[in-house]
XYZ file of C-alpha atoms in Angstrom:
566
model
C -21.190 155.643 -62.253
C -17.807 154.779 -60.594
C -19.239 153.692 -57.425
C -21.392 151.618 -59.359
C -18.198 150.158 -61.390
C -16.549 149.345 -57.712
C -19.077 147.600 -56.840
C -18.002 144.975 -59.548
C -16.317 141.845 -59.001
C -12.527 142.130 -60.643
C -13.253 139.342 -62.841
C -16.502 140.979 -64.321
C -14.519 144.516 -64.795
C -11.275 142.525 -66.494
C -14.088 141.467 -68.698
C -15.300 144.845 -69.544
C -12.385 146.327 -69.842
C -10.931 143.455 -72.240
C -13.495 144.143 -74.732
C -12.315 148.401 -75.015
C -8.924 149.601 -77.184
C -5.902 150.409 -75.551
C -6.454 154.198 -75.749
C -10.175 153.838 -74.507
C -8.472 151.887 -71.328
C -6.146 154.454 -70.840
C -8.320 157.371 -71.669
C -11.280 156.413 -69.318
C -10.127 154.250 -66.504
C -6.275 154.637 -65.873
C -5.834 157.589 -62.763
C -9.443 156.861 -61.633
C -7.965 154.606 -58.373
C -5.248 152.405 -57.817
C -7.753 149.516 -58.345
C -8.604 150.959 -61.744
C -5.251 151.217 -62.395
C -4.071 147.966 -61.293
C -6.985 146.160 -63.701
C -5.298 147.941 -66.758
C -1.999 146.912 -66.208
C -3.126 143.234 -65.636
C -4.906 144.086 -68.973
C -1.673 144.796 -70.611
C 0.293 142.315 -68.907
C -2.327 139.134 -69.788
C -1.660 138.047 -73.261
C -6.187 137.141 -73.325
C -5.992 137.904 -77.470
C -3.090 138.331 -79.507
C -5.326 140.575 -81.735
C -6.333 143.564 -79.178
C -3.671 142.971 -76.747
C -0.821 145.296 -75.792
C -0.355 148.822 -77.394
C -1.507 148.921 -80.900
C -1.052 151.631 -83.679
C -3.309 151.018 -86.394
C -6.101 153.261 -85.987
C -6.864 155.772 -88.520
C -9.559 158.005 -87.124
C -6.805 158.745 -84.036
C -4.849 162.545 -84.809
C -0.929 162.530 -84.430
C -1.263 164.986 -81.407
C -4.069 162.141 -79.618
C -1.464 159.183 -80.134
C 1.285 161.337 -78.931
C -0.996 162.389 -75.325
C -1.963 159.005 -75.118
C 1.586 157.116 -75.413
C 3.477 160.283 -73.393
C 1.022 158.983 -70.240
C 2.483 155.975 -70.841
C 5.554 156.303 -70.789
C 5.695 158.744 -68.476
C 4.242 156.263 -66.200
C 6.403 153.479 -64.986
C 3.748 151.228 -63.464
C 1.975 151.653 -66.795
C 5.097 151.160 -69.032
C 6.298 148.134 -67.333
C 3.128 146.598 -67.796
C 3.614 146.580 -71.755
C 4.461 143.337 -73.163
C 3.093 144.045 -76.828
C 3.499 146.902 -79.518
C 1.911 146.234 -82.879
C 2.569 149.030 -85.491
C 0.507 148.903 -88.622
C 1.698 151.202 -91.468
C -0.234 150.092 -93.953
C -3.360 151.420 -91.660
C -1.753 154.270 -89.862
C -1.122 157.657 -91.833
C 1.332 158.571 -89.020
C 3.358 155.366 -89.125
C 6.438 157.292 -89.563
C 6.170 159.975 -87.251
C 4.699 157.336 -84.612
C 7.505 154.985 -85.062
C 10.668 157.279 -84.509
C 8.914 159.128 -81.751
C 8.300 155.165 -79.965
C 12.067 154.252 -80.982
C 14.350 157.075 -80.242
C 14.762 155.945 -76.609
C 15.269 152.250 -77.819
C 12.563 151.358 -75.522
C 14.145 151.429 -72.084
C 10.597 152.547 -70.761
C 8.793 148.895 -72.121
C 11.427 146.858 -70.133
C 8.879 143.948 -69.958
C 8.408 144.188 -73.676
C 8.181 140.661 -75.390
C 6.634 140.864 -78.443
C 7.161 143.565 -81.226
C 5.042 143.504 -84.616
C 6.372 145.798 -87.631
C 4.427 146.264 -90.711
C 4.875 148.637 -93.200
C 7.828 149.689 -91.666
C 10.307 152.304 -93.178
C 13.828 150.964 -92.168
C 15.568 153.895 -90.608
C 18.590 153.895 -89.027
C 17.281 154.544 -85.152
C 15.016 151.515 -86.074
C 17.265 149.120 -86.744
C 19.233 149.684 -83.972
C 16.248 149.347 -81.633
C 15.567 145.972 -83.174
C 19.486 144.725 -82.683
C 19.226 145.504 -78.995
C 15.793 143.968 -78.849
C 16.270 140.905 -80.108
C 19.506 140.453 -78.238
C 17.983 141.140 -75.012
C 14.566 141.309 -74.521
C 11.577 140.036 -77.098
C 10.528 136.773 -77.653
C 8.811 137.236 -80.647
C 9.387 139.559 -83.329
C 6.815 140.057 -86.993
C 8.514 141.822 -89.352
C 7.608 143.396 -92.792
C 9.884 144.707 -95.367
C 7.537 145.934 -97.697
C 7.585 147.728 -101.260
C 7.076 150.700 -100.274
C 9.871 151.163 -97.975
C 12.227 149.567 -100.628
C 11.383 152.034 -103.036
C 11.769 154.964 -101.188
C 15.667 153.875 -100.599
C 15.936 153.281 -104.272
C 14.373 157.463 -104.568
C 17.195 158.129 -102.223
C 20.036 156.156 -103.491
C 19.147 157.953 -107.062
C 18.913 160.726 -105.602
C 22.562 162.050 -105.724
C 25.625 161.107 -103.483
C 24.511 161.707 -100.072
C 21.392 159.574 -100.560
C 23.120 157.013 -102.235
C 25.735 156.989 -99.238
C 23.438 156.951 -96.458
C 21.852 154.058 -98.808
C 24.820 152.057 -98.756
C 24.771 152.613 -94.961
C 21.457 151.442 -94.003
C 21.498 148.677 -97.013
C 24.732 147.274 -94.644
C 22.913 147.765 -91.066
C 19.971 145.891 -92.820
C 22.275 142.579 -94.165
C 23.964 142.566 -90.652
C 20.219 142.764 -88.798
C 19.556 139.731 -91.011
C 22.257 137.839 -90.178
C 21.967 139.105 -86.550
C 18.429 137.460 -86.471
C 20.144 134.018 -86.866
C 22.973 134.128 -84.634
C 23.625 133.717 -80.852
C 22.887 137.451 -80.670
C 19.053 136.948 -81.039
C 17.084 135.347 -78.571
C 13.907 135.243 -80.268
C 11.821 132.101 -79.622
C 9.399 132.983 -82.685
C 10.404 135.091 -85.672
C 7.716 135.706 -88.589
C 9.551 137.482 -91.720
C 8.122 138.945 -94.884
C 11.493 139.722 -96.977
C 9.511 138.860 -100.003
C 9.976 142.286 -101.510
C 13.787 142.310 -101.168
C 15.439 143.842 -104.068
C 18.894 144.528 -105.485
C 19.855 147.129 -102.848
C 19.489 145.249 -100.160
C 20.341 141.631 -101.342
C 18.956 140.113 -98.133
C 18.271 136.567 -99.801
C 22.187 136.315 -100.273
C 23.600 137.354 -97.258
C 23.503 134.269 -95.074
C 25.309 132.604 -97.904
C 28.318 131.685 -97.718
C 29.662 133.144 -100.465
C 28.235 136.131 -99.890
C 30.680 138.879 -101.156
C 28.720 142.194 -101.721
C 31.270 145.003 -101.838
C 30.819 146.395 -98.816
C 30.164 143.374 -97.142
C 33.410 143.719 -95.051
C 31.983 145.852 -92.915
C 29.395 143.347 -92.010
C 30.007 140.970 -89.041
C 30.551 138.650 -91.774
C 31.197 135.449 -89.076
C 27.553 134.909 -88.411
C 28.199 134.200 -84.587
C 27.741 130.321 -84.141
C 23.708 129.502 -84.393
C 20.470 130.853 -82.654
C 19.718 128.237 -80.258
C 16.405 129.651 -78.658
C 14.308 130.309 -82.543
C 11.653 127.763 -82.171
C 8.480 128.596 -84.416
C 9.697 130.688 -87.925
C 7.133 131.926 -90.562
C 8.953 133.348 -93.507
C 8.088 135.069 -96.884
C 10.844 134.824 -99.354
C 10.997 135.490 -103.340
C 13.266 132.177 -103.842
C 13.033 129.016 -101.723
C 17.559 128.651 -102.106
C 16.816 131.621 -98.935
C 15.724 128.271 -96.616
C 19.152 126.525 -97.223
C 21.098 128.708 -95.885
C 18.890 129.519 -92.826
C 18.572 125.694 -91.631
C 22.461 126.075 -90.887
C 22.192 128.319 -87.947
C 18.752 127.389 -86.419
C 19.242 123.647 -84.745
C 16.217 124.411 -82.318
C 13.572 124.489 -84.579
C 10.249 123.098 -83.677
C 7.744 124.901 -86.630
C 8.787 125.876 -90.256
C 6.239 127.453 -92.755
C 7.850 128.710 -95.575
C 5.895 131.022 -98.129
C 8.071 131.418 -101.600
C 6.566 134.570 -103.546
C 8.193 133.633 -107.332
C 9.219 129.942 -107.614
C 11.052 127.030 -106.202
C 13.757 127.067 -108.216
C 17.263 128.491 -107.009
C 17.698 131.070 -108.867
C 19.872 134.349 -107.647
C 19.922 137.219 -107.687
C 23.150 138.512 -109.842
C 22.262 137.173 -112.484
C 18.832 136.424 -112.806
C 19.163 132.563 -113.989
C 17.946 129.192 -113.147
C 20.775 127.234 -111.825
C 20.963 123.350 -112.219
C 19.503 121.515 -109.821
C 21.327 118.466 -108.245
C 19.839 116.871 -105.729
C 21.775 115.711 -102.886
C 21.656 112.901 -100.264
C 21.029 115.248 -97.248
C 18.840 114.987 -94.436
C 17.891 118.026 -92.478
C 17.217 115.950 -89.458
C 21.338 116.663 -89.042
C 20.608 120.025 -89.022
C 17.438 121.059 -87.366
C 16.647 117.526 -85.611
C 13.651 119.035 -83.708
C 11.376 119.920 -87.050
C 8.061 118.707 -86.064
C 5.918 120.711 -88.718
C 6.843 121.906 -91.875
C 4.835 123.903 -93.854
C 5.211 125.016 -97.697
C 3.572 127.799 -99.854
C 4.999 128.169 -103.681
C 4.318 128.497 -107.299
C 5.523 125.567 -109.788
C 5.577 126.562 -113.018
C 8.236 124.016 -114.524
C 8.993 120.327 -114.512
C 12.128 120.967 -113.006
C 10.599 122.584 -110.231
C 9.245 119.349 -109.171
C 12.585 117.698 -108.268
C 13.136 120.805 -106.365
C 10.181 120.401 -104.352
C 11.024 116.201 -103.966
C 14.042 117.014 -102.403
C 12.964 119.374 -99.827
C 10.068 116.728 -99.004
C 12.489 113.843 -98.858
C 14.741 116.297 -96.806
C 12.102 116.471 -93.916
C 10.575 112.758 -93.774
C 10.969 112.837 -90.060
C 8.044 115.561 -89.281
C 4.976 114.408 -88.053
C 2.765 117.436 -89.451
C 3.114 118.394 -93.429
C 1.173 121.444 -94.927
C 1.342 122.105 -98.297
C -0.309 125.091 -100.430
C 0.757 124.458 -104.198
C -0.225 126.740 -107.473
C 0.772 124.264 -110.237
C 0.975 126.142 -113.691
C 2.423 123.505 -116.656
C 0.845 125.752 -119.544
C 3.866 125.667 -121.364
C 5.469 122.462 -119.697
C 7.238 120.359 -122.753
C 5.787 117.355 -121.451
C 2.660 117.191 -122.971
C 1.962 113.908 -120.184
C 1.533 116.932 -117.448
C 0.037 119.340 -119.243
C -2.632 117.434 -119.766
C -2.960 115.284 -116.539
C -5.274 116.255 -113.626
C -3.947 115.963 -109.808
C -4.987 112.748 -107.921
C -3.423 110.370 -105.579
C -0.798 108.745 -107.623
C 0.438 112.307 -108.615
C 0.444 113.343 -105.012
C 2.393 110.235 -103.876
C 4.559 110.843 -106.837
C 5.327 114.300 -106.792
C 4.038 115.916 -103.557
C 5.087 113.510 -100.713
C 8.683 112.129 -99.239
C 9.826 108.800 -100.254
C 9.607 107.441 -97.264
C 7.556 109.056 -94.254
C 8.815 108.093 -90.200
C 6.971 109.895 -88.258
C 3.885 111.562 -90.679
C 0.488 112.234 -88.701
C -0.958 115.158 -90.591
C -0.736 115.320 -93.986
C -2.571 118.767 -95.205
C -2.944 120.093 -98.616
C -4.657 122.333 -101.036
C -3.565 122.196 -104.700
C -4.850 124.987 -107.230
C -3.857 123.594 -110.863
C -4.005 124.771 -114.096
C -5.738 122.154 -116.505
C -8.302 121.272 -119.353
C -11.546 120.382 -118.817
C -12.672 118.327 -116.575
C -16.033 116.376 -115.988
C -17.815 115.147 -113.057
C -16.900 111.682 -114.378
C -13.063 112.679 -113.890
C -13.784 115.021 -110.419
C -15.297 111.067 -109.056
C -12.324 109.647 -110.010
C -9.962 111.612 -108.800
C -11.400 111.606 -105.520
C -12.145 107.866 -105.453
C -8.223 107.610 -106.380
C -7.640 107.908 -102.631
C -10.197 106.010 -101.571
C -8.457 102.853 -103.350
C -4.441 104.138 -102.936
C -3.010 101.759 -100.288
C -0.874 104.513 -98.748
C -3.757 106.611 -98.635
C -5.766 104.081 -97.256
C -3.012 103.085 -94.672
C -3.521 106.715 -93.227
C -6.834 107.221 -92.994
C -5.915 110.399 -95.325
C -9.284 109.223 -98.372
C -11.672 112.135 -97.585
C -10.143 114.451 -100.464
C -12.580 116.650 -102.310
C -12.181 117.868 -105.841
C -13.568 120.761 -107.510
C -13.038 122.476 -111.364
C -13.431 125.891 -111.758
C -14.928 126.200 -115.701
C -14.456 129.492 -116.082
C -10.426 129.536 -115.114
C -9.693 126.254 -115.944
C -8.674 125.280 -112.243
C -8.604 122.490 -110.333
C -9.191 122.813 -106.831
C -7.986 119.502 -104.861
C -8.000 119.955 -100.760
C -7.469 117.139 -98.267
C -9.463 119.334 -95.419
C -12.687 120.588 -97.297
C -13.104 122.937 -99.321
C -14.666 126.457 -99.611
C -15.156 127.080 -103.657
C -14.497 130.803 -105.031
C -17.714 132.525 -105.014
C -17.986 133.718 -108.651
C -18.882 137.207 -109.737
C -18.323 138.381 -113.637
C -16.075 141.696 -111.952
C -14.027 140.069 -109.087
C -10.267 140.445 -110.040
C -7.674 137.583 -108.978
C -9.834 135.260 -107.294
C -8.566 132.367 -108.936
C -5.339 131.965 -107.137
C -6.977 132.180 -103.853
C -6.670 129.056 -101.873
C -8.780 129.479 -98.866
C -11.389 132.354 -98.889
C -12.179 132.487 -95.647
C -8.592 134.347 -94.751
C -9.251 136.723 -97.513
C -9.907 139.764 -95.604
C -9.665 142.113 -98.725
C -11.240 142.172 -102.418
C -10.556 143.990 -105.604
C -13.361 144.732 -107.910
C -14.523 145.770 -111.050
C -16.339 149.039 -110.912
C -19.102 147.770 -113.284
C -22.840 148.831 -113.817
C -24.228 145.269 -112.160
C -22.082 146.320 -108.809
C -25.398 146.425 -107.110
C -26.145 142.961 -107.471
C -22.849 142.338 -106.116
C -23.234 144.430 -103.349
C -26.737 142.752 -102.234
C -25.115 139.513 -101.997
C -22.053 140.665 -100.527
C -22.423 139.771 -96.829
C -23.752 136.303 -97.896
C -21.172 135.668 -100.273
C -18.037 137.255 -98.457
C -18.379 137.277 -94.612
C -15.023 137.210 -93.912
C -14.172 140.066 -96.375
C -13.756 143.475 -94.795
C -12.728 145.744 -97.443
C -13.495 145.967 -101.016
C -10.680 147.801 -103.679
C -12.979 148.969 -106.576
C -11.264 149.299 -109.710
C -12.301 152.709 -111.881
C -10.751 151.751 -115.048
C -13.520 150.006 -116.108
C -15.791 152.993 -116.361
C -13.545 154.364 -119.252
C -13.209 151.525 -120.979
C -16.041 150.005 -123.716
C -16.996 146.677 -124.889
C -19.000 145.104 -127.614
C -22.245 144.454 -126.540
C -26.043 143.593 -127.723
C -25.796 147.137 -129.534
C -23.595 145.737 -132.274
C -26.401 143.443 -133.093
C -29.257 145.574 -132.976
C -27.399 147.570 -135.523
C -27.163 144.811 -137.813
C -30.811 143.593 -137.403
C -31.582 147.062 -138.436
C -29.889 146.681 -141.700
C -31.743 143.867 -142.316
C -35.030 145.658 -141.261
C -34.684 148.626 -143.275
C -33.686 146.314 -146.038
C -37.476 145.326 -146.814
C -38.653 149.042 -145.742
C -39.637 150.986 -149.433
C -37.811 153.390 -150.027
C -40.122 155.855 -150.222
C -40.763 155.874 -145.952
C -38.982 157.068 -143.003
C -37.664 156.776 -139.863
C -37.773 159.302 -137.271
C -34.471 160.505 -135.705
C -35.464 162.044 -131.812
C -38.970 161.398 -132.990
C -39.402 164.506 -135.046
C -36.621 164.538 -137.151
C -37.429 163.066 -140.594
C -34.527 160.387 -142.509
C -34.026 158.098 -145.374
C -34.216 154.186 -144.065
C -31.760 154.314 -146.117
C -29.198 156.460 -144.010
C -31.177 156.036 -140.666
C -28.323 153.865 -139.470
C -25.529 155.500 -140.378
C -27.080 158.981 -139.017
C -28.009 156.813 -135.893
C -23.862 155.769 -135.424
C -22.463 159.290 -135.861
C -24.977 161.406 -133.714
C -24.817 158.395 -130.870
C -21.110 158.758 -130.886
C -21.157 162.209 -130.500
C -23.663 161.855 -127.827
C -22.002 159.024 -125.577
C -18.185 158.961 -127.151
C -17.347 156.381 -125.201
C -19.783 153.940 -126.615
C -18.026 151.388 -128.864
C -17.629 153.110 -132.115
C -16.431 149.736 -134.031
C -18.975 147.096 -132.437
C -21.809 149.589 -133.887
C -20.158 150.062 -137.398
C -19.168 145.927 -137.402
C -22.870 145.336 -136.418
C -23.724 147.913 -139.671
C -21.327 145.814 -142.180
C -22.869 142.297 -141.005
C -26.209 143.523 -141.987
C -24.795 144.378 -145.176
C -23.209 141.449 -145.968
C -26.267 139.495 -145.176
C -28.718 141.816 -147.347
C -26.399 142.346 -150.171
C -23.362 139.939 -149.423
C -23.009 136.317 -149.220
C -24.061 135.813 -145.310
C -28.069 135.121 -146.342
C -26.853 132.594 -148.653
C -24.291 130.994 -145.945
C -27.164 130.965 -143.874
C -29.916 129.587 -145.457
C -27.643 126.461 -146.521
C -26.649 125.903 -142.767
C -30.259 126.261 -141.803
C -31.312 123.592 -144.591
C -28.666 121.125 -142.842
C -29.560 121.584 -139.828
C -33.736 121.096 -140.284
């Protein structure tokens, strides 16, 4: 088998060997020859797929004791280790994220030397961690992903309640973490690309208010609290944050910025922190070109859920008129918006030019957006219009930017509008959340309502959902109950026993002899007792509308409705 494998080209066996995991490379060709060995490090070296490149640690069906073997050859390695360019760590996949992480971390990764790109999710903050990362980003990556999630936040706020040592060692970390932070946007990070998911921050940490400058947390004087000039090599920065006031402060100390996308979890507003309240908005006459002159995209993800909101949102826009590529992703709520003008408006071009677009646009080429908005009804009539509303807008026209599609979603009263196609929620009576999904083809996860017509689901699934690779079934609904046709079948009972005399009888389990008279009340007790968690009241409100229309007023109600209507 190996002499056949020699016999290869190199091209063909980079090939073969680019389509195997890491450990699989390592496991079956690494120490076989110096060839061999030389075509996995070129593997690990050559960036061919920034999804199966490098060393990555997200595999669940690998033991602690295989991962441990296979990274100790590795490292203990040097040709191998130097080789390494990327680490991906998935925690959210990997039951031995912990364990893996501190074991990969305690040297601070003198063995990767030629390490470039590091990718963190799920990651529990510890202190050997962070000090990895400070040295890391000082020195050596390029590009750093990094999650904060929940789950790591609430196990410090387990340990700060827990009693004075965790709540010191709390303190300690929750300072390492502000200074990291700040580190990440100073001259002491040379990261060219920096994606960050802080969008779970909470009070312990206070990482959306320590690049303020009025940050004063009480221990923040042991923080480097003179964030060290800017960082002058960040070039491309994704960032999840809970308020958008977070992108303010960060435009101060980032001048070389080429890329901005900007996901905002809660709302545009500013709003902070201690205390939770909406501060006054004023806009200002600022342009960001003075501040991060090299902005070519921008790119904006956020809820609106007040008027006010909308100024907000103007004044970033008017803020970066020079870009040439604009991406927006808006969820527009006005439910309980004063005005009753937008409440009950529908997005089309006007409101877009209006509310969704700078003043005055220099340098705009791409203009990209998908709108999800909360309205009443509307009718094919309106969905023509609304698209035809670009087709006639001068500015529009002037662009080239007219081939907008609209679509309303009946059952959640949504409007979907979308300058680049559209792919429409697929519906299903039991998917949870699909309405604020904006593009379904990213979705790579679905919850679902445990429900008896699951099947049907199921048979369409790979039609429906290609792009979907795990479902979330939700239990609860097999212990819950709701009215169904049973309730009426009761009450047309009623009605039939009714005209049955009352001499005759119904059989209960077919041998059991009853009254017509009681057969439906026997029938509700001895089918609760058999299925309790049948619904109890739709059977006894199905009982009491046949009543009322044999021996109540509903026959007479009716009759005279029937009369009107033939």
């Amino acid at each position: 088998m190996i002499n056949t494998l020699e016999s290869l080209a190199n091209e063909i066996l980079l090939n073969i060997l680019s389509n195997l995991t890491w450990f699989e490379m390592i496991e079956s060709f690494w120490s076989i020859n110096k060839r061999f060995n030389s075509l996995v490090c070129s593997i690990f070296s050559i960036n061919y797929d920034r999804n199966k490149s490098g060393i990555i640690i997200s595999e669940t069906d690998l033991s602690l004791n295989k991962y441990q073997s296979i990274l100790l050859s590795i490292i203990s390695n040097s040709t191998l280790s130097i080789s390494i360019q990327r680490i991906y760590i998935d925690g959210a996949k990997s039951v031995f994220f912990d364990l893996i992480s501190k074991w990969i971390f305690q040297e601070n990764l003198i063995c990767f030397i030629n390490l470039k790109s590091l990718i963190l999710t799920r990651c529990y903050l510890s202190e050997i961690l962070i000090n990895n990362l400070s040295l890391l980003i000082q020195y050596q990556l390029d590009e750093l992903i990094l999650t904060i999630d929940e789950d790591s936040l609430e196990m410090f706020y387990y340990e700060y309640e827990s009693g004075k040592n965790g709540c010191d060692q709390v303190k300690k970390l929750t300072i390492m973490c502000q200074g990291f932070i700040r580190q990440l946007f100073s001259s002491k990070c040379q990261l060219t690309s920096l994606r960050l998911n802080i969008s779970q921050d909470n009070s312990l940490f206070q990482i959306h208010d320590c690049l303020s400058s009025s940050f004063s947390h009480t221990y923040s004087n042991q923080i480097d609290n003179q964030l060290v000039t800017n960082c002058m090599t960040l070039r491309r920065l994704h960032i999840h944050v809970i308020y958008g006031y977070f992108i303010e402060d960060i435009i101060e100390h980032v001048p070389a910025l080429e890329i901005l996308s900007v996901i905002i979890r809660d709302t545009l507003a500013r709003q902070s922190l201690y205390p939770v309240t909406v501060k006054t908005f004023t806009p200002t006459i600022v342009n960001w070109y003075d501040k991060i002159p090299k902005l070519k995209c921008f790119t904006l993800k956020s809820n609106i859920f007040h008027d006010s909101e909308f100024v907000y949102l103007k004044w970033i826009l008017n803020n970066v008129n020079y870009v040439e590529k604009l991406k927006l992703r808006l969820y527009i709520n006005l439910t309980y918006q004063e005005d009753l003008m937008k409440r009950h408006c529908f997005i089309d071009a006007n409101f877009i030019n209006e509310y969704c677009m700078p003043d005055i646009s220099r340098n705009l080429i791409i203009f990209n957006f998908y709108i999800l908005f909360k309205c009443e009804l509307l009718s094919d009539n309106n969905i023509q219009i609304i698209e035809n509303s670009f087709k006639i807008h001068q500015f529009f026209i002037d662009h080239h930017w007219i081939k907008v599609k609209c679509f309303f979603d009946p059952i959640m009263s949504y409007q979907y509008i979308s300058s680049t196609g559209m792919i429409k929620p697929k519906f299903f009576d039991s998917i949870k959340y699909y309405s604020n999904i904006f593009d379904w083809q990213h979705m790579k996860s679905l919850k679902v309502n445990l429900c008896p017509s699951i099947d049907l689901f199921l048979k369409q699934f790979d039609i429906l959902f290609p792009h979907i690779t795990s479902i979330q079934f939700n239990m609860e609904y097999l212990f819950t109950c709701a009215i169904g046709f049973s309730a009426v079948i009761f009450a047309l009972k009623v009605i039939t026993t009714h005209y049955t005399p009352d001499y005759s009888s119904n059989s209960l389990f077919g041998f059991i002899p009853v009254s017509t008279k009681y057969i439906v009340w026997v029938e509700l007790i001895v089918i609760q007792l058999i299925t309790p968690n049948v619904s109890f009241l739709g059977h006894l409100a199905g009982i009491l509308v046949g009543l009322l229309y044999t021996n109540g007023p509903l026959r007479y109600i009716c009759n005279n409705i029937y009369n009107l209507m033939f």
